[in-house]
Amino acid sequence: MTDMPAFIAIETGNDGELPLSIAWTLPDGRVKHTLIQPDNDWLEDELVALGEYSLEELNSLGVSPLDVIRELETDHFNGTLYTAGVGYDEAALSRLFHTYGMDPFVELAPAESLYPNLAPGEWYRARGELFSELGLEPMRPEEEIQVMLALHLRVQQDDV
C-alpha cells in the first residue's frame, strides 16, 4: 500500500471531549493505536465518563497525552488527517494539545472529501455497510480506521 491518506479516529467519553483511545494510519497503511491516560485535570469533574474503560485500565495500559502528541508529531507533523467525525475528533484532539498549552499541528478533514466522485452521503452509507459486513464497531478507533482503509481501497478499485 502506497499513497494512502492519513486517517485518524479518537474514542471519547460520554462528554464527547475526553480522549480515551486514539488510532491513526501510517503512510504504508499500518495502524497505530493506544489507550490514553487521562490527565488529572480532566478528572476533576466527578461525572467524568470513561466509556467502557476503568481509570485503572487507562492508567496501566494507556500512554500519557504528551506521548500521544509526540508520536503524532513524528508521524504527521503539519499533515492533514481524515476522519469520519471531524467535530468530535477536533474537540478531543484540542483537549490533548491544550493540556500542554499547545496548538494542534495537524489539520482534520472529513474523510468523505477524499472522494469527490461519490454522491453526498454515499461515503457514510458505504461506511455503515462496511462496519456491518466486517462485524466491527464504529466507536472503536482501531476498527474505525480499518473500515476507512477498506473503504478507501474499495473506492479506489471502483474508480479504476
PDB file of N, CA, C and O in Angstrom, residues 22 24-26 32-34 63-77 105-106:
ATOM      1  N   ILE A  22      -7.017   6.382  20.810  1.00  0.00           N
ATOM      2  CA  ILE A  22      -6.741   7.045  19.538  1.00  0.00           C
ATOM      3  C   ILE A  22      -6.065   6.053  18.588  1.00  0.00           C
ATOM      4  O   ILE A  22      -5.337   5.165  19.029  1.00  0.00           O
ATOM      5  N   TRP A  24      -4.404   6.019  14.360  1.00  0.00           N
ATOM      6  CA  TRP A  24      -4.175   6.700  13.082  1.00  0.00           C
ATOM      7  C   TRP A  24      -3.362   5.792  12.180  1.00  0.00           C
ATOM      8  O   TRP A  24      -2.746   4.835  12.635  1.00  0.00           O
ATOM      9  N   THR A  25      -3.392   6.120  10.904  1.00  0.00           N
ATOM     10  CA  THR A  25      -2.650   5.325   9.934  1.00  0.00           C
ATOM     11  C   THR A  25      -1.276   5.922   9.712  1.00  0.00           C
ATOM     12  O   THR A  25      -1.046   7.116   9.900  1.00  0.00           O
ATOM     13  N   LEU A  26      -0.380   5.068   9.279  1.00  0.00           N
ATOM     14  CA  LEU A  26       0.939   5.464   8.823  1.00  0.00           C
ATOM     15  C   LEU A  26       0.913   5.463   7.297  1.00  0.00           C
ATOM     16  O   LEU A  26       0.015   4.875   6.688  1.00  0.00           O
ATOM     17  N   LYS A  32      -1.524   2.724  14.058  1.00  0.00           N
ATOM     18  CA  LYS A  32      -1.081   2.890  15.437  1.00  0.00           C
ATOM     19  C   LYS A  32      -2.326   3.098  16.286  1.00  0.00           C
ATOM     20  O   LYS A  32      -3.226   3.838  15.893  1.00  0.00           O
ATOM     21  N   HIS A  33      -2.344   2.463  17.444  1.00  0.00           N
ATOM     22  CA  HIS A  33      -3.496   2.576  18.327  1.00  0.00           C
ATOM     23  C   HIS A  33      -3.027   2.502  19.769  1.00  0.00           C
ATOM     24  O   HIS A  33      -2.145   1.712  20.097  1.00  0.00           O
ATOM     25  N   THR A  34      -3.620   3.322  20.634  1.00  0.00           N
ATOM     26  CA  THR A  34      -3.313   3.244  22.058  1.00  0.00           C
ATOM     27  C   THR A  34      -4.448   3.817  22.882  1.00  0.00           C
ATOM     28  O   THR A  34      -5.226   4.645  22.413  1.00  0.00           O
ATOM     29  N   VAL A  63      -1.063   5.438  27.402  1.00  0.00           N
ATOM     30  CA  VAL A  63       0.138   6.276  27.401  1.00  0.00           C
ATOM     31  C   VAL A  63      -0.284   7.703  27.726  1.00  0.00           C
ATOM     32  O   VAL A  63      -1.448   8.070  27.586  1.00  0.00           O
ATOM     33  N   SER A  64       0.671   8.503  28.152  1.00  0.00           N
ATOM     34  CA  SER A  64       0.357   9.876  28.528  1.00  0.00           C
ATOM     35  C   SER A  64      -0.071  10.677  27.301  1.00  0.00           C
ATOM     36  O   SER A  64       0.350  10.378  26.176  1.00  0.00           O
ATOM     37  N   PRO A  65      -0.892  11.703  27.509  1.00  0.00           N
ATOM     38  CA  PRO A  65      -1.280  12.561  26.390  1.00  0.00           C
ATOM     39  C   PRO A  65      -0.063  13.155  25.673  1.00  0.00           C
ATOM     40  O   PRO A  65      -0.061  13.277  24.450  1.00  0.00           O
ATOM     41  N   LEU A  66       0.991  13.488  26.427  1.00  0.00           N
ATOM     42  CA  LEU A  66       2.192  14.050  25.811  1.00  0.00           C
ATOM     43  C   LEU A  66       2.871  13.034  24.891  1.00  0.00           C
ATOM     44  O   LEU A  66       3.339  13.376  23.800  1.00  0.00           O
ATOM     45  N   ASP A  67       2.882  11.773  25.299  1.00  0.00           N
ATOM     46  CA  ASP A  67       3.457  10.733  24.435  1.00  0.00           C
ATOM     47  C   ASP A  67       2.627  10.549  23.162  1.00  0.00           C
ATOM     48  O   ASP A  67       3.167  10.302  22.086  1.00  0.00           O
ATOM     49  N   VAL A  68       1.309  10.678  23.290  1.00  0.00           N
ATOM     50  CA  VAL A  68       0.444  10.599  22.105  1.00  0.00           C
ATOM     51  C   VAL A  68       0.791  11.740  21.152  1.00  0.00           C
ATOM     52  O   VAL A  68       0.952  11.530  19.941  1.00  0.00           O
ATOM     53  N   ILE A  69       0.936  12.939  21.689  1.00  0.00           N
ATOM     54  CA  ILE A  69       1.271  14.112  20.867  1.00  0.00           C
ATOM     55  C   ILE A  69       2.619  13.908  20.179  1.00  0.00           C
ATOM     56  O   ILE A  69       2.781  14.188  18.989  1.00  0.00           O
ATOM     57  N   ARG A  70       3.607  13.411  20.930  1.00  0.00           N
ATOM     58  CA  ARG A  70       4.935  13.184  20.347  1.00  0.00           C
ATOM     59  C   ARG A  70       4.888  12.171  19.199  1.00  0.00           C
ATOM     60  O   ARG A  70       5.531  12.353  18.164  1.00  0.00           O
ATOM     61  N   GLU A  71       4.154  11.083  19.392  1.00  0.00           N
ATOM     62  CA  GLU A  71       4.020  10.070  18.332  1.00  0.00           C
ATOM     63  C   GLU A  71       3.319  10.657  17.106  1.00  0.00           C
ATOM     64  O   GLU A  71       3.725  10.415  15.975  1.00  0.00           O
ATOM     65  N   LEU A  72       2.266  11.409  17.356  1.00  0.00           N
ATOM     66  CA  LEU A  72       1.533  12.028  16.260  1.00  0.00           C
ATOM     67  C   LEU A  72       2.426  13.015  15.513  1.00  0.00           C
ATOM     68  O   LEU A  72       2.407  13.082  14.281  1.00  0.00           O
ATOM     69  N   GLU A  73       3.241  13.744  16.262  1.00  0.00           N
ATOM     70  CA  GLU A  73       4.171  14.689  15.638  1.00  0.00           C
ATOM     71  C   GLU A  73       5.181  13.954  14.761  1.00  0.00           C
ATOM     72  O   GLU A  73       5.468  14.370  13.639  1.00  0.00           O
ATOM     73  N   THR A  74       5.713  12.847  15.259  1.00  0.00           N
ATOM     74  CA  THR A  74       6.669  12.060  14.491  1.00  0.00           C
ATOM     75  C   THR A  74       6.052  11.553  13.196  1.00  0.00           C
ATOM     76  O   THR A  74       6.685  11.568  12.145  1.00  0.00           O
ATOM     77  N   ASP A  75       4.794  11.145  13.259  1.00  0.00           N
ATOM     78  CA  ASP A  75       4.144  10.530  12.100  1.00  0.00           C
ATOM     79  C   ASP A  75       3.474  11.510  11.148  1.00  0.00           C
ATOM     80  O   ASP A  75       3.399  11.249   9.944  1.00  0.00           O
ATOM     81  N   HIS A  76       2.965  12.647  11.668  1.00  0.00           N
ATOM     82  CA  HIS A  76       2.126  13.505  10.815  1.00  0.00           C
ATOM     83  C   HIS A  76       2.283  14.995  11.079  1.00  0.00           C
ATOM     84  O   HIS A  76       1.306  15.742  10.934  1.00  0.00           O
ATOM     85  N   PHE A  77       3.456  15.485  11.424  1.00  0.00           N
ATOM     86  CA  PHE A  77       3.621  16.915  11.698  1.00  0.00           C
ATOM     87  C   PHE A  77       3.194  17.741  10.489  1.00  0.00           C
ATOM     88  O   PHE A  77       3.595  17.480   9.357  1.00  0.00           O
ATOM     89  N   PHE A 105      -0.931  20.645  15.598  1.00  0.00           N
ATOM     90  CA  PHE A 105      -0.074  20.818  14.420  1.00  0.00           C
ATOM     91  C   PHE A 105      -0.540  19.961  13.256  1.00  0.00           C
ATOM     92  O   PHE A 105       0.160  19.804  12.269  1.00  0.00           O
ATOM     93  N   VAL A 106      -1.724  19.398  13.388  1.00  0.00           N
ATOM     94  CA  VAL A 106      -2.336  18.640  12.293  1.00  0.00           C
ATOM     95  C   VAL A 106      -3.695  19.268  12.000  1.00  0.00           C
ATOM     96  O   VAL A 106      -4.300  19.902  12.855  1.00  0.00           O
TER      97      VAL A 106
END
